CSV table of C-alpha atoms in Angstrom, one decimal:
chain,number,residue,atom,x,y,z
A,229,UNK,CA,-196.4,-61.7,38.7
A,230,UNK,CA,-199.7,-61.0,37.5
A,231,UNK,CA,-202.9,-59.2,39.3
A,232,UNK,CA,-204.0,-63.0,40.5
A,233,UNK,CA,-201.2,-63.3,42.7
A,234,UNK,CA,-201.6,-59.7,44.0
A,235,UNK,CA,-205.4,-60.9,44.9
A,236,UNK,CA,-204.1,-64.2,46.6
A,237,UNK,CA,-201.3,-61.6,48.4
A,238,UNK,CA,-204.1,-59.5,49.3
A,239,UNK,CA,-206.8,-62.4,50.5
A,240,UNK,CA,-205.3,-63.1,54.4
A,241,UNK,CA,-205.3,-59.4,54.8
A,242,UNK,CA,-209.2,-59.0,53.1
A,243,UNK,CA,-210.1,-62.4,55.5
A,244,UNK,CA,-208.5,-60.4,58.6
A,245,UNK,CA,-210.4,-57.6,58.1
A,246,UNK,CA,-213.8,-59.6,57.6
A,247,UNK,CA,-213.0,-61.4,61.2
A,248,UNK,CA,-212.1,-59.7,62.9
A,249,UNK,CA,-213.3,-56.3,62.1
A,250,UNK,CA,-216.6,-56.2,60.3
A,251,UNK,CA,-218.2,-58.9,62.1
A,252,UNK,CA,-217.9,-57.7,65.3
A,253,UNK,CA,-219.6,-54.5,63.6
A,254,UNK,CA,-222.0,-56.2,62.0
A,255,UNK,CA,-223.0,-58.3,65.7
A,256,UNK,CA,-222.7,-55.1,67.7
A,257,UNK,CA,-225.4,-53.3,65.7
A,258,UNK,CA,-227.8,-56.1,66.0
A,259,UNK,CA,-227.1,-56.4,69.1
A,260,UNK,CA,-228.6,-52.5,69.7
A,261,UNK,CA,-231.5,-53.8,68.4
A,262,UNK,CA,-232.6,-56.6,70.6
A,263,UNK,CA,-233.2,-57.1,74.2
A,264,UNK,CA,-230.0,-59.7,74.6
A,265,UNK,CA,-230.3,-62.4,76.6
A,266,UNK,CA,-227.0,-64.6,76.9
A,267,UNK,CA,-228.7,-67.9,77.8
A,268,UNK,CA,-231.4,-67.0,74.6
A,269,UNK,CA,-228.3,-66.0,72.3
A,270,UNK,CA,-228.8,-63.4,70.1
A,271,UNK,CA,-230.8,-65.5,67.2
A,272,UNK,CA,-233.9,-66.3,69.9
A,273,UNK,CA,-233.4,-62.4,72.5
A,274,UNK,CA,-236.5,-60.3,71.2
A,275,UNK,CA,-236.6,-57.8,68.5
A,276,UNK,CA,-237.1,-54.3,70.4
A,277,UNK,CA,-235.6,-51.9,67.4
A,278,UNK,CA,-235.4,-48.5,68.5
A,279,UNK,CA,-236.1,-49.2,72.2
A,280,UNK,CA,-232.5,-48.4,73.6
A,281,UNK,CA,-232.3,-45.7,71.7
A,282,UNK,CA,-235.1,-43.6,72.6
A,283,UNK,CA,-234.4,-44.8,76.5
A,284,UNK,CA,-230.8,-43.1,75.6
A,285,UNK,CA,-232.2,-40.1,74.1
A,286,UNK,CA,-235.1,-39.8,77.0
A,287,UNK,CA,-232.8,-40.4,79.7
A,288,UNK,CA,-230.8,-37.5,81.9
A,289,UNK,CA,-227.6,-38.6,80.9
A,290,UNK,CA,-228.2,-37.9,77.1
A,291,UNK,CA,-227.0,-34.0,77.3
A,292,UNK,CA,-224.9,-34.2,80.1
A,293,UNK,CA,-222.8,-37.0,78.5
A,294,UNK,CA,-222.8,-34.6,75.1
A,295,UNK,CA,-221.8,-31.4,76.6
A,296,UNK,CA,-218.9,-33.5,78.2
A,297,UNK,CA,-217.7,-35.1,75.3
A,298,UNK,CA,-218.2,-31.7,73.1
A,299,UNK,CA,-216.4,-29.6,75.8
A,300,UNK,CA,-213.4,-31.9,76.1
A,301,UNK,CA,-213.2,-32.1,72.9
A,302,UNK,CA,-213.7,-28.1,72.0
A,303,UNK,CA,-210.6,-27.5,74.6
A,304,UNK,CA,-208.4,-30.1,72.8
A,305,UNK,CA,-209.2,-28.2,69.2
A,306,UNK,CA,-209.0,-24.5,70.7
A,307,UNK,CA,-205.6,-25.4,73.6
A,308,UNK,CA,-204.1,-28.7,72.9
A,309,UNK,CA,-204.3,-28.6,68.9
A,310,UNK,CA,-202.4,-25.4,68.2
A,311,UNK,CA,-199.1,-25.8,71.1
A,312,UNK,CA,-197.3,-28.5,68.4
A,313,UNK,CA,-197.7,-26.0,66.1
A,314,UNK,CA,-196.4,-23.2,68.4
A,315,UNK,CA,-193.6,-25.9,69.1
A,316,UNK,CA,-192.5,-26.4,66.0
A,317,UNK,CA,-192.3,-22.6,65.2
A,318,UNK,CA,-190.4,-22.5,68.2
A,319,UNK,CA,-187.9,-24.8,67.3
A,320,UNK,CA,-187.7,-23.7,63.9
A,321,UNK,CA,-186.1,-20.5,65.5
A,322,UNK,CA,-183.9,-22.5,67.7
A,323,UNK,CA,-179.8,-22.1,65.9
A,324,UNK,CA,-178.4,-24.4,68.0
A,325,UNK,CA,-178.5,-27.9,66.7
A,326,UNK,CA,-177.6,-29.5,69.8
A,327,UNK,CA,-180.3,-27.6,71.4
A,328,UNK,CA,-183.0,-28.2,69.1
A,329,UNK,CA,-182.6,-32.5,69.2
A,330,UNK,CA,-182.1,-32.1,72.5
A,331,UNK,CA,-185.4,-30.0,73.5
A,332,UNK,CA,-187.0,-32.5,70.8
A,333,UNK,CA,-185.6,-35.8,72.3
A,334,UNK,CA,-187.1,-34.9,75.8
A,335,UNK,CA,-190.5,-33.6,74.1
A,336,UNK,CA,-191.4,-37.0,72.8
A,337,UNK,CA,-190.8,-38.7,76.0
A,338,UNK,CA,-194.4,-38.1,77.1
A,339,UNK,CA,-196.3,-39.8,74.3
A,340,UNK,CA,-194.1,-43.3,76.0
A,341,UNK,CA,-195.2,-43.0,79.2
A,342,UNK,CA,-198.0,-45.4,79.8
A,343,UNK,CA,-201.5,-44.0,80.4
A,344,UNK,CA,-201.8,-45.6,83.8
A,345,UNK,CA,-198.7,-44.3,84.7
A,346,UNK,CA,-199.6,-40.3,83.7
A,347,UNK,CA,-203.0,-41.2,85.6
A,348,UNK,CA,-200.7,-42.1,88.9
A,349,UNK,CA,-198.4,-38.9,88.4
A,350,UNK,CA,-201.6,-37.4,88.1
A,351,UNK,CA,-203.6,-38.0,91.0
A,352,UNK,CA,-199.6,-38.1,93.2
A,353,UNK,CA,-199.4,-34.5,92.1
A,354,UNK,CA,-202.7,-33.0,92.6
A,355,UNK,CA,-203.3,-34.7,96.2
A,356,UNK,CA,-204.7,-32.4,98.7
A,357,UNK,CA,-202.1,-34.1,101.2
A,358,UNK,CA,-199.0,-35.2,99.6
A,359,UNK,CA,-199.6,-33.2,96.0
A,360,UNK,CA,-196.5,-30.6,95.3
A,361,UNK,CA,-199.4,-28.2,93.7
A,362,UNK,CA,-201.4,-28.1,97.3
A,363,UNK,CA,-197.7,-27.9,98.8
A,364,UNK,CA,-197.5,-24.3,96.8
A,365,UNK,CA,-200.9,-22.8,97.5
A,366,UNK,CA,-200.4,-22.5,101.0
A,367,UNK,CA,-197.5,-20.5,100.9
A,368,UNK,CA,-199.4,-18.0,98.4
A,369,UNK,CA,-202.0,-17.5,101.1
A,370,UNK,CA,-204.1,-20.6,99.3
A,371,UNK,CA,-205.8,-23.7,100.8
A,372,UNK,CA,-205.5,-27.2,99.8
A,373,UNK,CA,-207.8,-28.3,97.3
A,374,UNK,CA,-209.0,-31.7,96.4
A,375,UNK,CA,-208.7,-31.1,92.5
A,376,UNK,CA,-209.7,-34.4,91.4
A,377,UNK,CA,-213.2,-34.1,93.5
A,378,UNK,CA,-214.2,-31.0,92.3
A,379,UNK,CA,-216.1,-31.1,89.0
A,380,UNK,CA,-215.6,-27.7,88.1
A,381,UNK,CA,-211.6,-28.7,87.7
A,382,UNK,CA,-211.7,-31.9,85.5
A,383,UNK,CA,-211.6,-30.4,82.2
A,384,UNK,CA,-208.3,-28.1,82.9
A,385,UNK,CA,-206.4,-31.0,84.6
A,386,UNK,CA,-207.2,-33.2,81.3
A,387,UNK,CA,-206.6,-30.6,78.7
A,388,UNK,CA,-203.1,-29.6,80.5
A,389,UNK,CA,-202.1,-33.6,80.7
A,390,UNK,CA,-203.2,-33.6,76.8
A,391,UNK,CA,-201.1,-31.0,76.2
A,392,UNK,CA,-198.2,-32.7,78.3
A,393,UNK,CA,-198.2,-36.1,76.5
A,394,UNK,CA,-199.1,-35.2,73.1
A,395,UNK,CA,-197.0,-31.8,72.0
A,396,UNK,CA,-194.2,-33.0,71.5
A,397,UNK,CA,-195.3,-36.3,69.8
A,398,UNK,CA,-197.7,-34.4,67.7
A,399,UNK,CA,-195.2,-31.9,66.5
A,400,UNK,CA,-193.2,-34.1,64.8
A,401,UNK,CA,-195.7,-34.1,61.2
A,402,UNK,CA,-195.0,-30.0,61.3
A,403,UNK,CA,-191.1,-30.6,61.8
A,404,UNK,CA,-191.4,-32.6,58.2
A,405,UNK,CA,-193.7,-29.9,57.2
A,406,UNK,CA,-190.8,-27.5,57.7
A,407,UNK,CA,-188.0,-29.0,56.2
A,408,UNK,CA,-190.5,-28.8,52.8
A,409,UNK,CA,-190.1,-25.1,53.1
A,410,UNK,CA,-187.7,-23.5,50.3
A,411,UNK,CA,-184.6,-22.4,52.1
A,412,UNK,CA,-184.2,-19.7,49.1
A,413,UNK,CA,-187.2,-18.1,50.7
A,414,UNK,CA,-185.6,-16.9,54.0
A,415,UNK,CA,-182.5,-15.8,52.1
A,416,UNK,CA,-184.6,-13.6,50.3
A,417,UNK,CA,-186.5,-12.3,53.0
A,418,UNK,CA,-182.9,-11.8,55.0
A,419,UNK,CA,-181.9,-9.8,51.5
A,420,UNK,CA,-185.4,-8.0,51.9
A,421,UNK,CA,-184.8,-6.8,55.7
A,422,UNK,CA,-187.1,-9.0,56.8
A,423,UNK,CA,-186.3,-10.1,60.3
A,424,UNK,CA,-187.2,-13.5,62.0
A,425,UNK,CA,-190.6,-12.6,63.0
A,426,UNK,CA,-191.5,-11.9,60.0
A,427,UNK,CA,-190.0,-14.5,58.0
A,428,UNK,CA,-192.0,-16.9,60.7
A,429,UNK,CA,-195.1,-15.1,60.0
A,430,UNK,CA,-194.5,-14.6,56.0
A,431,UNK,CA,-193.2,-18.0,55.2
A,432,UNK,CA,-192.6,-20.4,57.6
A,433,UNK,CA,-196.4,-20.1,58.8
A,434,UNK,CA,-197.7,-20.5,55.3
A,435,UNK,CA,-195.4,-23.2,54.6
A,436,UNK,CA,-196.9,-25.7,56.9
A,437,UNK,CA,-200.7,-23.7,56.3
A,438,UNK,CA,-201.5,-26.4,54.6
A,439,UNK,CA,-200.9,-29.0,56.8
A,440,UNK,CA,-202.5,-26.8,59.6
A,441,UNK,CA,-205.8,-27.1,58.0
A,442,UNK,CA,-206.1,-30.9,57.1
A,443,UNK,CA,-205.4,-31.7,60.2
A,444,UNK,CA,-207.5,-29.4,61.8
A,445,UNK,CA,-210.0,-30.7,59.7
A,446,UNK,CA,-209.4,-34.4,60.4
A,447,UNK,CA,-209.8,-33.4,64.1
A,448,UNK,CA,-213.4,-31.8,63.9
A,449,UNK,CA,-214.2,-34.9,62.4
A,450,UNK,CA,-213.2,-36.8,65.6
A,451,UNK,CA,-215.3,-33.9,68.0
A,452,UNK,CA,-217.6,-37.2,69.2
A,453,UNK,CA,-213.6,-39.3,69.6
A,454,UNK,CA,-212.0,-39.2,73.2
A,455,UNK,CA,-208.9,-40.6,74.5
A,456,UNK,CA,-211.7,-42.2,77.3
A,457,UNK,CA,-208.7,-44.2,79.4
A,458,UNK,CA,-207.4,-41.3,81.2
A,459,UNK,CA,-211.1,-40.3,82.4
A,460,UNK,CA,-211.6,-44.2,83.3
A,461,UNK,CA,-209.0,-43.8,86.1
A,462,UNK,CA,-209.3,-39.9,86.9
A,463,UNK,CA,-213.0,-39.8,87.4
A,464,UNK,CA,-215.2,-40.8,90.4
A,465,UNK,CA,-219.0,-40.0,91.0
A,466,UNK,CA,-218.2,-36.5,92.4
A,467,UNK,CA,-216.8,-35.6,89.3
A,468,UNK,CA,-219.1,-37.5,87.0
A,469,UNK,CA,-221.1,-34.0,85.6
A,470,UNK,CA,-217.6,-32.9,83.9
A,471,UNK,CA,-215.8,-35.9,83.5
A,472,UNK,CA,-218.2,-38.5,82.5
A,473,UNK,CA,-218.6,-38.8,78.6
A,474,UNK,CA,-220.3,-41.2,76.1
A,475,UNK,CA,-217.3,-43.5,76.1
A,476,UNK,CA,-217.1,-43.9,79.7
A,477,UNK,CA,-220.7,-44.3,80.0
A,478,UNK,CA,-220.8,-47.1,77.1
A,479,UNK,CA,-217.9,-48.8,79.5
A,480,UNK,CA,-220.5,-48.5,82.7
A,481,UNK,CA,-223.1,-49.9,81.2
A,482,UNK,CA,-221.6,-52.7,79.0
A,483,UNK,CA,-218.9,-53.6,81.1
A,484,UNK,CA,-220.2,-53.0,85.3
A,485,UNK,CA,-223.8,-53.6,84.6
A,486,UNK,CA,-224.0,-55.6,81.5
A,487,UNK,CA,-226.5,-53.6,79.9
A,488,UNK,CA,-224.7,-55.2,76.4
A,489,UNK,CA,-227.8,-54.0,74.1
A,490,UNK,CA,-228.1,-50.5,76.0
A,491,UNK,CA,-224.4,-49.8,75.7
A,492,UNK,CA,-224.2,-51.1,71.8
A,493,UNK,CA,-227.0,-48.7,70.9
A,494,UNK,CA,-225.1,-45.9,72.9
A,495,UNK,CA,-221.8,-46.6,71.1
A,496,UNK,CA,-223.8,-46.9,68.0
A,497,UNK,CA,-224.7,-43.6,67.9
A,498,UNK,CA,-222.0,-42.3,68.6
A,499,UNK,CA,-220.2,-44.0,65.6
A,500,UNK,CA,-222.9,-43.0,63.4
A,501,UNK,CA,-222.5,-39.2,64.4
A,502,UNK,CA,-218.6,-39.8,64.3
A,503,UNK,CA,-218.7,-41.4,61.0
A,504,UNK,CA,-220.7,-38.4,59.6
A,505,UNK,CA,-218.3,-36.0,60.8
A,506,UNK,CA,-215.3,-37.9,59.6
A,507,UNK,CA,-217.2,-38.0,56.1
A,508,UNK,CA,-217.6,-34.7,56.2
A,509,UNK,CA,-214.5,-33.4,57.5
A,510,UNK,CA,-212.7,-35.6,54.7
A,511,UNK,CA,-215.1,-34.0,52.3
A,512,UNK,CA,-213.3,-30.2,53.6
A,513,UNK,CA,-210.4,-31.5,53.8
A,514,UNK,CA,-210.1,-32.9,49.8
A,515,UNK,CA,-211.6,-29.7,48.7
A,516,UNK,CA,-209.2,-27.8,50.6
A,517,UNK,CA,-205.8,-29.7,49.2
A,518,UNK,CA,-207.5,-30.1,45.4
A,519,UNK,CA,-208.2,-26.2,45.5
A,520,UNK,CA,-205.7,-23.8,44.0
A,521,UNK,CA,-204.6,-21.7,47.2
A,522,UNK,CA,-202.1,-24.5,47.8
């Protein structure tokens, strides 16, 4: 087999990709740059060029829809980003093998559960009426609260149901990580007087250090990136100054009030922000593995 036929293997993939992928791209960002019409078509809708984009920038939502999207985002890298790693650690300690696929087993069961369904478990368990949380705070001297119509609550409930779907899912890459550790290291350390704690914090911690820090990296480059669906069935108008983000807003607009150019020059920037983050966090994250600490 020569390189030809590895081309003519490669061409359905290359004519996939040029589809359905780029295409679309390439008609979404003209699309930000016209006034669309559908019954003009997007050949004969006027040329406006930056017009939805300054409206964007000018308009209230601009910050509001950035801090959200920021924020959600900053509690996912500083709360939900380091408990697989504080899993994994823990399980690493765990002697019992039995235990340990057990306790794993039931930790990836989250990540399966569909999105609409945590979304229903959600809103079951937090109801001021029904809710087992409201059925607690009373007997702590508490009053029912209506978490999911209070702003100032959105962020926690979506960070803790992060944390709840993705931990155990997540700390599957560090398990592998792990298992790459020298197991002539913690005999040493045993030989040394070292005990657990410090073996964890002397070689099991550096061991998967390096992982740790790609992906850390790789998730600053997605700050502008949010898992949108689980706001699209939490949130409601009361709750839209925490909960509402660029993604959700790019659904409003394109989607509820066919705004199509509005929303395409919303989620334009935001690809253009996210693609220069992911460039640059790629950038860190080569340096960082090429550099001789690892």
């Amino acid at each position: 087999m020569n390189e030809y036929h590895l081309y003519l293997i490669f061409l359905p993939v290359l004519i996939y990709y040029l589809i359905f992928r780029y295409m679309p791209i390439i008609g979404s960002v003209v699309l930000s740059f016209i006034d669309f019409n559908m019954f003009k078509g997007i050949a004969d809708s006027p040329w406006v060029g930056l017009k939805h984009f300054l409206q964007f920038f000018d308009s209230i939502y601009f910050w509001r829809l950035l801090r959200n999207t920021l924020m959600i985002n900053l509690l996912n890298l500083v709360f939900v980003f380091p408990m697989p790693i504080l899993f994994a650690l823990l399980m690493n300690e765990v002697r019992s093998k039995i235990l340990k696929r057990s306790v794993q087993t039931i930790s990836y069961l989250p990540h399966f559960v569909s999105t609409v369904i945590m979304a229903s478990m959600a809103v079951t368990f937090l109801s001021p009426s029904i809710g087992f949380v409201n059925n607690f705070l009373p007997s702590f001297g508490g009053e029912r609260i209506a978490f999911l119509q209070k702003p100032e609550y959105f962020w926690g409930i979506y960070t803790v149901l992060d944390i709840w779907k993705t931990m155990g899912w997540s700390a599957i890459l560090y398990f592998a990580a792990l298992t790459g550790i020298n197991g002539e290291l913690y005999e040493a350390a045993m030989v040394d007087g070292a005990n657990r704690w410090k073996q964890m914090l002397n070689i099991t911690l550096p061991g998967i250090l390096p992982t740790i820090i790609i992906m850390l990296l790789l998730k600053i480059g997605h700050m502008l990136d949010i898992g949108y669906e689980v706001i699209l069935l939490l949130y409601n108008p009361s709750t839209y100054e925490t909960a509402d983000v660029i993604n959700t807003y790019v659904y409003r607009k394109g989607v509820i009030e066919a705004s199509y150019s509005f929303s395409s020059a919303v989620g334009l920037f935001q690809s253009v922000i996210g693609l220069i983050l992911i460039v640059a966090a790629n950038r860190l994250a080569r340096k960082y593995a090429d550099s001789s600490m690892w």
